[in-house]
Short mmCIF file of C-alpha atoms in Angstrom, two decimals:
data_model
loop_
_atom_site.label_atom_id
_atom_site.label_comp_id
_atom_site.label_asym_id
_atom_site.label_seq_id
_atom_site.Cartn_x
_atom_site.Cartn_y
_atom_site.Cartn_z
CA MET A 1 3.51 50.12 74.51
CA GLY A 2 1.86 49.68 77.82
CA PHE A 3 2.29 52.28 80.64
CA ILE A 4 3.94 49.97 83.24
CA LYS A 5 6.34 48.77 80.65
CA GLN A 6 7.35 52.18 79.61
CA LEU A 7 7.80 53.32 83.16
CA LYS A 8 10.21 50.55 83.73
CA GLU A 9 12.18 51.60 80.81
CA THR A 10 12.13 55.41 81.70
CA ILE A 11 12.95 54.53 85.44
CA GLY A 12 15.90 52.47 84.23
CA SER A 13 16.92 55.51 82.01
CA VAL A 14 16.54 58.21 84.81
CA LEU A 15 17.38 56.47 87.92
CA PRO A 16 21.16 55.72 87.45
CA ILE A 17 21.79 59.35 86.55
CA ALA A 18 19.80 60.64 89.41
CA LEU A 19 21.61 58.19 91.92
CA ILE A 20 25.01 59.31 90.79
CA ALA A 21 23.86 62.90 90.82
CA SER A 22 22.53 62.44 94.43
CA VAL A 23 25.67 61.05 95.75
CA ALA A 24 27.89 63.38 94.11
CA GLY A 25 25.79 66.44 95.19
CA LEU A 26 25.60 65.40 98.83
CA ALA A 27 29.26 64.54 98.94
CA LEU A 28 30.28 67.90 97.48
CA GLY A 29 27.87 69.94 99.64
CA VAL A 30 25.87 70.95 96.34
CA PHE A 31 22.42 70.96 97.64
CA SER A 32 23.45 72.87 100.92
CA SER A 33 25.35 75.65 98.89
CA SER A 34 22.76 76.19 95.94
CA SER A 35 19.19 77.29 95.59
CA ILE A 36 18.00 73.62 94.94
CA SER A 37 17.66 71.40 98.03
CA PHE A 38 18.01 67.56 97.95
CA VAL A 39 14.33 67.18 98.23
CA GLU A 40 13.63 69.51 95.23
CA PHE A 41 16.18 67.46 93.11
CA ILE A 42 14.47 64.09 94.09
CA PHE A 43 10.95 65.60 93.38
CA SER A 44 12.37 66.83 90.03
CA ALA A 45 13.73 63.24 89.11
CA VAL A 46 10.53 61.78 89.99
CA LEU A 47 8.65 64.38 87.91
CA VAL A 48 11.16 63.74 84.98
CA ILE A 49 10.28 59.91 85.21
CA ILE A 50 6.55 60.59 85.24
CA GLY A 51 6.59 63.18 82.49
CA LEU A 52 8.73 61.24 80.21
CA THR A 53 6.69 58.13 80.68
CA ILE A 54 3.49 59.72 79.87
CA PHE A 55 5.09 61.55 76.92
CA LEU A 56 6.46 58.32 75.25
CA VAL A 57 3.19 56.49 75.83
CA GLY A 58 1.50 59.38 73.91
CA VAL A 59 4.07 59.17 71.08
CA ASP A 60 3.51 55.37 70.99
CA ILE A 61 -0.26 55.30 70.74
CA GLY A 62 -0.69 58.52 68.96
CA LEU A 63 2.14 59.94 66.76
CA THR A 64 4.04 56.83 65.62
CA PRO A 65 0.91 55.11 64.10
CA VAL A 66 -0.22 58.24 62.32
CA GLY A 67 3.29 58.73 60.82
CA SER A 68 3.28 55.37 59.61
CA GLN A 69 0.11 55.81 57.83
CA ILE A 70 0.89 59.21 56.37
CA GLY A 71 4.05 57.98 55.05
CA SER A 72 2.35 54.93 53.48
CA LYS A 73 -0.70 56.89 52.01
CA ILE A 74 1.38 59.86 50.55
CA THR A 75 3.47 57.18 48.94
CA GLN A 76 0.59 55.32 47.34
CA LYS A 77 -0.29 58.75 45.59
CA LYS A 78 2.95 58.16 43.47
CA ASN A 79 3.56 61.83 43.57
CA ILE A 80 7.00 62.73 44.22
CA THR A 81 6.46 66.48 44.98
CA LEU A 82 3.99 65.90 47.28
CA LEU A 83 5.87 63.19 49.17
CA LEU A 84 8.94 65.63 49.53
CA LEU A 85 6.71 68.54 50.54
CA ALA A 86 4.99 66.26 53.29
CA GLY A 87 8.62 65.20 54.39
CA PHE A 88 9.68 68.80 54.58
CA VAL A 89 6.64 70.06 56.47
CA LEU A 90 6.07 67.00 58.81
CA GLY A 91 9.89 67.02 59.66
CA THR A 92 10.20 70.61 60.65
CA ILE A 93 6.90 70.68 62.63
CA ILE A 94 7.76 67.51 64.60
CA THR A 95 11.24 68.84 65.49
CA ILE A 96 9.73 72.02 66.74
CA ALA A 97 7.79 69.89 69.27
CA GLU A 98 11.01 67.93 70.14
CA PRO A 99 11.97 68.26 74.01
CA ASP A 100 15.51 67.50 73.42
CA VAL A 101 15.92 70.42 70.87
CA ARG A 102 13.87 72.74 73.40
CA VAL A 103 16.30 71.98 76.14
CA LEU A 104 19.43 72.29 73.97
CA ALA A 105 18.06 75.68 72.73
CA ASP A 106 17.63 76.99 76.34
CA GLN A 107 21.14 76.09 77.29
CA VAL A 108 22.58 78.04 74.14
CA ASN A 109 20.53 80.92 74.81
CA GLU A 110 21.79 81.06 78.35
CA ILE A 111 25.26 80.84 77.36
CA ASN A 112 24.74 83.26 74.23
CA PRO A 113 21.69 85.53 74.65
CA GLN A 114 22.35 86.72 71.04
CA ILE A 115 20.65 83.56 69.84
CA SER A 116 16.97 83.31 70.94
CA VAL A 117 15.63 79.97 71.66
CA MET A 118 12.95 80.28 68.96
CA THR A 119 15.64 81.37 66.39
CA LEU A 120 17.55 78.10 67.14
CA VAL A 121 14.69 75.83 67.31
CA VAL A 122 13.25 76.92 63.77
CA THR A 123 16.74 76.76 62.35
CA ILE A 124 17.22 73.19 63.64
CA SER A 125 13.63 72.36 62.51
CA ILE A 126 13.90 73.57 59.06
CA GLY A 127 17.09 71.62 58.76
CA VAL A 128 15.56 68.52 59.81
CA GLY A 129 12.41 68.97 57.35
CA LEU A 130 14.85 69.65 54.32
CA PHE A 131 16.89 66.52 55.10
CA VAL A 132 14.00 64.31 55.72
CA ALA A 133 12.74 65.25 52.25
CA ILE A 134 16.17 64.60 50.96
CA SER A 135 16.35 61.09 52.68
CA PHE A 136 13.07 60.40 50.89
CA LEU A 137 14.29 61.51 47.60
CA ARG A 138 17.44 59.30 48.05
CA SER A 139 15.12 56.19 48.68
CA ILE A 140 13.05 56.95 45.77
CA LEU A 141 15.87 57.59 43.37
CA ASN A 142 18.07 54.66 44.71
CA TRP A 143 20.91 57.12 45.49
CA SER A 144 23.86 55.47 47.08
CA LEU A 145 23.62 56.16 50.86
CA LYS A 146 27.47 56.19 51.30
CA LEU A 147 28.03 58.71 48.53
CA THR A 148 24.93 60.82 49.91
CA LEU A 149 26.48 60.92 53.39
CA PHE A 150 30.02 61.79 52.12
CA PHE A 151 28.74 64.67 50.05
CA CYS A 152 26.66 65.98 52.82
CA PHE A 153 29.62 65.82 55.41
CA ILE A 154 31.91 67.38 52.82
CA VAL A 155 29.55 70.31 52.65
CA ILE A 156 29.42 70.44 56.43
CA PHE A 157 33.03 70.67 57.01
CA ILE A 158 33.62 73.28 54.32
CA VAL A 159 30.89 75.66 56.15
CA ALA A 160 32.32 74.57 59.56
CA ALA A 161 35.71 75.91 58.50
CA LEU A 162 34.13 79.52 57.98
CA VAL A 163 32.39 79.91 61.27
CA ASP A 164 33.00 80.30 65.12
CA GLU A 165 33.98 77.14 66.84
CA PHE A 166 30.94 77.70 69.14
CA PHE A 167 28.69 77.25 66.26
CA VAL A 168 30.52 74.02 65.19
CA SER A 169 30.15 72.73 68.68
CA VAL A 170 26.13 73.61 68.83
CA GLY A 171 25.75 72.54 65.21
CA PHE A 172 26.97 68.86 66.14
CA ASP A 173 25.32 69.02 69.37
CA SER A 174 22.04 69.77 67.59
CA GLY A 175 22.35 66.92 65.13
CA GLY A 176 22.33 64.60 68.23
CA ALA A 177 19.57 66.39 70.17
CA THR A 178 17.20 66.44 66.99
CA THR A 179 17.07 62.62 67.00
CA GLY A 180 15.14 62.45 70.18
CA PRO A 181 12.10 60.51 71.67
CA MET A 182 9.56 62.40 69.24
CA ALA A 183 11.33 62.92 66.05
CA VAL A 184 12.82 59.63 65.81
CA PRO A 185 9.78 57.52 66.09
CA PHE A 186 7.94 59.67 63.56
CA ILE A 187 10.63 60.20 61.01
CA MET A 188 11.28 56.24 61.34
CA ALA A 189 7.47 55.64 60.91
CA LEU A 190 7.30 57.92 57.85
CA GLY A 191 10.53 56.13 56.30
CA LEU A 192 8.80 52.77 57.09
CA GLY A 193 5.70 53.56 55.27
CA LEU A 194 7.70 54.59 52.35
CA SER A 195 10.00 51.72 52.29
CA GLN A 196 7.18 49.33 52.78
CA SER A 197 5.65 50.66 49.55
CA LYS A 198 8.78 49.93 47.35
CA SER A 199 8.47 46.79 45.36
CA GLU A 200 12.27 45.91 45.71
CA GLY A 201 13.82 44.38 48.89
CA ASP A 202 16.52 46.87 49.70
CA ASP A 203 18.07 48.30 52.82
CA SER A 204 16.07 51.63 52.39
CA SER A 205 14.43 51.35 55.69
CA PHE A 206 17.65 52.38 57.52
CA GLY A 207 19.30 55.72 57.01
CA TYR A 208 16.40 58.08 57.16
CA THR A 209 17.22 59.30 60.65
CA GLY A 210 20.83 59.51 59.96
CA ILE A 211 20.25 61.74 56.94
CA ALA A 212 17.82 63.84 58.86
CA SER A 213 20.22 64.63 61.55
CA ILE A 214 22.54 66.23 59.17
CA GLY A 215 20.17 69.07 58.44
CA PRO A 216 20.40 70.71 61.71
CA VAL A 217 24.31 70.47 61.86
CA LEU A 218 24.35 72.18 58.53
CA PHE A 219 21.70 74.98 59.19
CA VAL A 220 23.24 75.79 62.45
CA LEU A 221 26.56 76.22 60.95
CA LEU A 222 24.75 78.48 58.22
CA LEU A 223 23.34 80.49 61.37
CA GLY A 224 26.75 80.92 62.39
CA LEU A 225 27.53 82.90 59.43
CA ILE A 226 25.07 85.46 60.19
CA TYR A 227 25.67 85.97 63.98
CA LYS A 228 29.07 87.58 64.95
CA GLY A 229 30.57 88.85 68.15
CA ASP A 230 31.88 87.74 71.59
CA LEU A 231 30.42 84.51 72.64
CA ASN A 232 32.19 84.27 75.96
CA THR A 233 29.00 85.01 78.12
CA ASN A 234 29.20 85.19 81.95
CA PHE A 235 27.04 82.31 83.18
CA SER A 236 25.86 81.35 86.60
CA THR A 237 25.15 77.87 87.94
CA GLU A 238 22.50 79.00 90.03
CA ALA A 239 18.89 78.50 89.24
CA GLU A 240 16.63 81.32 88.03
CA GLY A 241 14.61 83.33 90.42
CA ALA A 242 11.39 82.99 88.95
CA SER A 243 8.69 81.38 91.05
CA MET A 244 7.43 77.88 90.27
CA LEU A 245 4.22 78.91 89.10
CA THR A 246 5.91 81.27 86.53
CA GLN A 247 8.18 78.80 85.27
CA PHE A 248 5.27 76.23 84.90
CA LEU A 249 3.18 78.80 83.08
CA GLU A 250 6.12 79.37 80.72
CA VAL A 251 6.61 75.80 79.95
CA VAL A 252 2.81 75.35 79.27
CA GLY A 253 2.89 78.26 76.64
CA GLU A 254 5.98 76.79 75.09
CA VAL A 255 4.31 73.14 74.80
CA THR A 256 1.05 74.61 73.53
CA SER A 257 3.04 76.54 70.79
CA ALA A 258 5.21 73.71 69.89
CA LEU A 259 2.43 70.88 69.55
CA LEU A 260 -0.59 73.02 68.23
CA PRO A 261 0.77 73.18 64.64
CA LEU A 262 1.47 69.36 64.62
CA ILE A 263 -1.86 68.42 65.92
CA VAL A 264 -3.37 70.71 63.32
CA ILE A 265 -1.32 69.16 60.47
CA CYS A 266 -2.46 65.90 61.73
CA VAL A 267 -6.19 66.80 61.77
CA ILE A 268 -5.79 67.93 58.13
CA MET A 269 -4.22 64.83 56.92
CA GLN A 270 -6.97 62.80 58.62
CA ILE A 271 -9.57 64.80 56.92
CA ILE A 272 -8.19 64.86 53.47
CA LEU A 273 -5.98 61.72 53.38
CA LEU A 274 -6.09 59.42 56.16
CA LYS A 275 -9.84 59.00 56.82
CA MET A 276 -9.15 56.72 59.91
CA PRO A 277 -12.16 55.19 61.63
CA LYS A 278 -13.46 56.96 64.86
CA MET A 279 -11.57 54.54 67.35
CA GLN A 280 -8.31 55.17 65.68
CA THR A 281 -9.01 59.06 65.44
CA ALA A 282 -9.88 59.09 69.18
CA ARG A 283 -6.78 56.95 69.84
CA MET A 284 -4.73 59.58 68.03
CA PHE A 285 -6.26 62.43 70.10
CA ILE A 286 -5.77 60.58 73.44
CA GLY A 287 -2.01 60.10 72.26
CA PHE A 288 -1.62 63.80 71.65
CA PHE A 289 -3.12 64.52 75.12
CA TYR A 290 -0.61 62.10 76.85
CA THR A 291 2.17 63.84 74.74
CA TYR A 292 1.04 67.44 75.90
CA ILE A 293 0.90 66.58 79.43
CA GLY A 294 3.94 64.62 79.56
CA LEU A 295 6.07 67.23 77.86
CA VAL A 296 4.84 69.70 80.40
CA LEU A 297 5.72 67.77 83.30
CA PHE A 298 9.16 66.59 81.78
CA LEU A 299 10.31 70.37 80.56
CA PHE A 300 9.18 71.84 83.96
CA ALA A 301 11.18 69.48 85.93
CA VAL A 302 14.28 69.78 83.69
CA LYS A 303 14.23 73.58 83.56
CA GLY A 304 13.51 74.35 87.23
CA PHE A 305 15.53 71.60 89.06
CA PHE A 306 17.11 68.85 87.02
CA SER A 307 19.36 70.83 84.69
CA PRO A 308 20.38 73.41 87.32
CA THR A 309 21.50 70.80 89.63
CA ALA A 310 23.59 69.12 86.95
CA ARG A 311 25.43 72.34 86.39
CA SER A 312 26.08 72.85 90.12
CA ILE A 313 27.49 69.20 90.26
CA GLY A 314 29.76 69.84 87.27
CA TYR A 315 31.00 73.21 88.80
CA ALA A 316 31.75 71.58 92.06
CA LEU A 317 33.55 68.51 90.70
CA ALA A 318 35.76 70.73 88.42
CA SER A 319 36.62 72.97 91.31
CA ASN A 320 37.73 70.18 93.64
CA ASN A 321 38.87 67.20 91.67
CA LYS A 322 39.53 67.26 87.93
CA ILE A 323 40.37 63.49 87.90
CA LEU A 324 37.07 62.78 89.81
CA LEU A 325 35.34 64.96 87.15
CA CYS A 326 36.63 62.70 84.35
CA GLY A 327 35.84 59.55 86.41
CA VAL A 328 32.32 60.70 87.10
CA GLY A 329 31.80 61.79 83.49
CA PHE A 330 32.97 58.35 82.02
CA VAL A 331 30.53 56.61 84.35
CA LEU A 332 27.70 58.91 83.43
CA GLY A 333 28.30 58.05 79.68
CA ALA A 334 28.18 54.47 80.44
CA CYS A 335 24.92 54.91 82.30
CA VAL A 336 23.35 56.77 79.42
CA VAL A 337 24.00 54.01 76.98
CA LEU A 338 22.87 51.03 79.31
CA ALA A 339 19.97 52.85 80.41
CA GLU A 340 18.56 54.19 76.84
CA PRO A 341 15.75 51.80 75.80
CA ALA A 342 16.47 52.53 71.92
CA ILE A 343 20.14 51.07 72.53
CA TRP A 344 18.49 47.73 73.32
CA VAL A 345 16.09 47.86 70.30
CA LEU A 346 19.29 48.74 68.12
CA THR A 347 21.46 45.88 69.54
CA ARG A 348 18.45 43.43 69.19
CA GLN A 349 17.91 44.53 65.61
CA VAL A 350 21.81 44.14 64.68
CA GLU A 351 21.89 40.72 66.35
CA GLU A 352 18.68 39.56 64.20
CA VAL A 353 20.10 41.09 60.99
CA THR A 354 23.57 39.30 61.40
CA GLN A 355 21.89 36.11 62.24
CA GLY A 356 23.71 36.05 65.80
CA HIS A 357 27.25 36.69 64.25
CA ILE A 358 27.23 39.96 66.12
CA GLN A 359 25.90 39.13 69.74
CA ARG A 360 23.82 41.73 71.45
CA LYS A 361 26.15 41.73 74.56
CA VAL A 362 29.17 42.34 72.49
CA MET A 363 27.54 45.33 70.69
CA LEU A 364 26.27 46.67 74.19
CA ILE A 365 29.77 46.55 75.55
CA ALA A 366 31.09 48.17 72.49
CA MET A 367 28.70 51.09 72.48
CA CYS A 368 28.94 51.54 76.31
CA ILE A 369 32.64 51.81 76.12
CA GLY A 370 32.46 54.21 73.20
CA VAL A 371 30.13 56.63 74.72
CA ALA A 372 31.82 56.68 78.09
CA CYS A 373 35.01 57.72 76.18
CA ALA A 374 32.97 60.36 74.37
CA VAL A 375 31.99 61.95 77.58
CA LEU A 376 35.53 61.48 79.17
CA LEU A 377 37.06 63.25 76.14
CA ALA A 378 34.49 66.02 76.39
CA MET A 379 35.60 66.47 80.12
CA LEU A 380 39.43 66.52 78.92
CA ARG A 381 38.57 69.01 76.31
CA ILE A 382 37.10 71.29 79.09
CA ILE A 383 40.19 70.82 81.42
CA TYR A 384 42.69 71.40 78.80
CA SER A 385 40.82 74.01 76.35
CA LEU A 386 41.07 71.68 73.34
CA SER A 387 39.23 72.65 70.23
CA ILE A 388 36.26 70.63 69.00
CA TRP A 389 38.13 70.08 65.80
CA THR A 390 40.56 67.91 67.79
CA PHE A 391 37.92 65.26 67.94
CA ILE A 392 35.32 65.70 65.02
CA LEU A 393 37.83 65.95 62.45
CA PRO A 394 39.75 62.72 62.94
CA GLY A 395 36.67 61.07 64.13
CA TYR A 396 34.62 61.60 61.08
CA LEU A 397 37.75 61.00 58.90
CA LEU A 398 37.98 57.50 60.51
CA ILE A 399 34.20 56.97 59.92
CA PHE A 400 34.49 57.72 56.19
CA LEU A 401 37.64 55.60 55.87
CA LEU A 402 36.00 52.71 57.46
CA MET A 403 32.79 53.08 55.26
CA LYS A 404 34.55 51.80 52.37
CA LYS A 405 34.54 48.37 54.02
CA VAL A 406 31.32 48.43 55.55
CA PRO A 407 28.22 46.81 54.13
CA THR A 408 25.69 49.43 53.23
CA LEU A 409 23.22 47.83 55.69
CA PHE A 410 25.64 48.66 58.48
CA VAL A 411 26.16 52.20 57.25
CA GLY A 412 22.54 52.97 57.49
CA ILE A 413 22.24 51.43 60.95
CA ALA A 414 25.49 53.15 62.17
CA PHE A 415 24.38 56.63 61.23
CA ASP A 416 20.82 55.93 62.47
CA SER A 417 22.36 54.74 65.77
CA GLY A 418 24.25 58.16 66.15
CA GLY A 419 21.14 59.55 67.52
CA VAL A 420 20.07 56.70 69.65
CA ALA A 421 22.61 57.18 72.33
CA THR A 422 21.72 60.83 72.51
CA GLY A 423 18.50 60.49 74.56
CA PRO A 424 16.79 62.88 76.85
CA MET A 425 19.43 62.50 79.60
CA SER A 426 22.25 63.83 77.34
CA SER A 427 20.60 67.22 76.72
CA THR A 428 18.94 67.51 80.33
CA PHE A 429 21.91 66.21 82.49
CA LEU A 430 25.09 65.64 80.59
CA LEU A 431 25.18 68.95 78.72
CA PRO A 432 24.38 71.02 81.85
CA PHE A 433 26.91 69.15 83.69
CA ALA A 434 29.56 70.04 80.97
CA ILE A 435 28.45 73.62 81.36
CA GLY A 436 28.99 73.74 84.92
CA ALA A 437 32.47 72.19 84.76
CA ALA A 438 33.37 74.73 82.04
CA THR A 439 32.12 77.57 84.09
CA SER A 440 34.39 76.16 86.94
CA MET A 441 37.40 76.18 84.80
CA GLY A 442 37.03 79.69 83.44
CA GLY A 443 37.94 80.48 79.97
CA ASN A 444 35.56 80.69 76.84
CA ILE A 445 32.35 78.88 78.39
CA ALA A 446 30.63 79.00 74.94
CA THR A 447 33.25 77.06 73.07
CA ALA A 448 34.38 74.82 75.79
CA SER A 449 30.95 73.42 77.26
CA PHE A 450 29.27 72.65 73.80
CA GLY A 451 30.06 69.40 71.73
CA MET A 452 29.44 66.91 74.25
CA ILE A 453 26.38 65.52 72.36
CA GLY A 454 28.13 65.71 68.96
CA LEU A 455 30.76 63.55 70.51
CA ILE A 456 28.33 61.02 72.10
CA ALA A 457 26.54 60.84 68.42
CA MET A 458 29.71 60.15 66.61
CA THR A 459 31.09 57.10 68.74
CA PRO A 460 28.16 54.89 68.08
CA ILE A 461 28.82 55.19 64.18
CA LEU A 462 32.27 54.04 64.64
CA CYS A 463 31.08 51.13 67.00
CA ILE A 464 28.60 49.83 64.49
CA GLU A 465 30.92 50.17 61.48
CA ILE A 466 33.59 48.14 63.20
CA LEU A 467 30.97 45.38 64.05
CA GLY A 468 29.76 45.54 60.44
CA ILE A 469 33.34 44.89 59.12
CA ILE A 470 33.85 42.05 61.54
CA TYR A 471 30.29 40.54 60.59
CA GLN A 472 31.25 40.93 56.67
CA ARG A 473 34.66 38.93 57.43
CA ALA A 474 32.76 36.26 59.34
CA LEU A 475 30.43 36.00 56.52
CA ASN A 476 33.28 35.72 53.93
CA LYS A 477 34.89 33.17 55.98
CA LYS A 478 31.72 31.03 56.15
CA GLU A 479 31.10 31.29 52.44
CA ALA A 480 34.68 30.29 51.65
CA LEU A 481 34.34 27.20 53.81
CA GLU A 482 31.12 26.07 52.01
#
């Protein structure tokens, strides 16, 4: 993807959120009362756009092609053990470098210092790696996608019943945050390389991301069996007192430690397996360079200015007008969906698969309403101190009841789409916005603030399933008339 095209898409993703935040911040006096000025927030928004653009261009020209080639080459070896090991290692390492996971881990650590950032990042990454391997095994052995998902979620809810509600919320949030701008293209590229090597024409190209996102949910819940204690930690909406230079150097260190293992693995793969020509190898390294620079700029802007401003706005809205808090949350949810480039890719894909029976415009409206309602529910949950179980238990029960009538193709697309809506803006703005609102309302901040990303990831699954049922009925009616 060209730089200019990616820049336009990133501006479309960040600008609506930044404009709403600017208006709300100025109206509520946030910028005059907090340590972050309006100019600094605008600077951070510009830096987020530039950093995210450079990062995504790097992923597109370096990481995604390499992932596809690795998936294809390893599959050609016809060695299941090698394939599963590669899926585990690559899935783990790529998630360690995922920016959305880093942002989520930082937020969790600020609320509950018991859990270090690296502990949570590694836990989530191992979960992804293991379930990437499971998704490969499902495809190789032709396991039913519906039964695989059903069994995995049964295990998830059994473990969830044994842990503190904080870990339930963080677990489902991690499932959404994992499917970010770095992990998704790479996992999909690996899956595409695998599915293209299979002789039979099935729907195995869908479902890899959906299954991979189950891993972090389960592993964070297992982490909850280890950690005990009071999770209601005092939290300030003010930015950290560290200097900009100190924050920048910390981010450089984090990004270096996150990307270095991935670069080493890809170099080893190039030497022993891929053997790409010099031009392709050079392109891979250029892509990694862009990814590194973009990730440094993105995380620096997010940690220093963007997320702290979101917390302050959430705090001020909850303190002044709870109805307005819900209204702004609803609008932000709609903006997140409409501004997410992957949503437009998904809607075009479904329209093509259904041969126009499910129009792109209809799907966009459905997902827009669904995600907006998810954010609204998250605000209501904060205001009325509702349990996360109030939403996820009936939500996933409905998902699995509908699954009986949904074509397998749409099941794979539906669970893959669960991570599509949870892009960078969910972790960097919506979650801090919720944390700020929960801080203002008092009560248990740890259990009240997290869970929003999990709700955002759940609603697209329902939307796609409903559209899949509509498509199947239209197809049956057409066949009956012929």
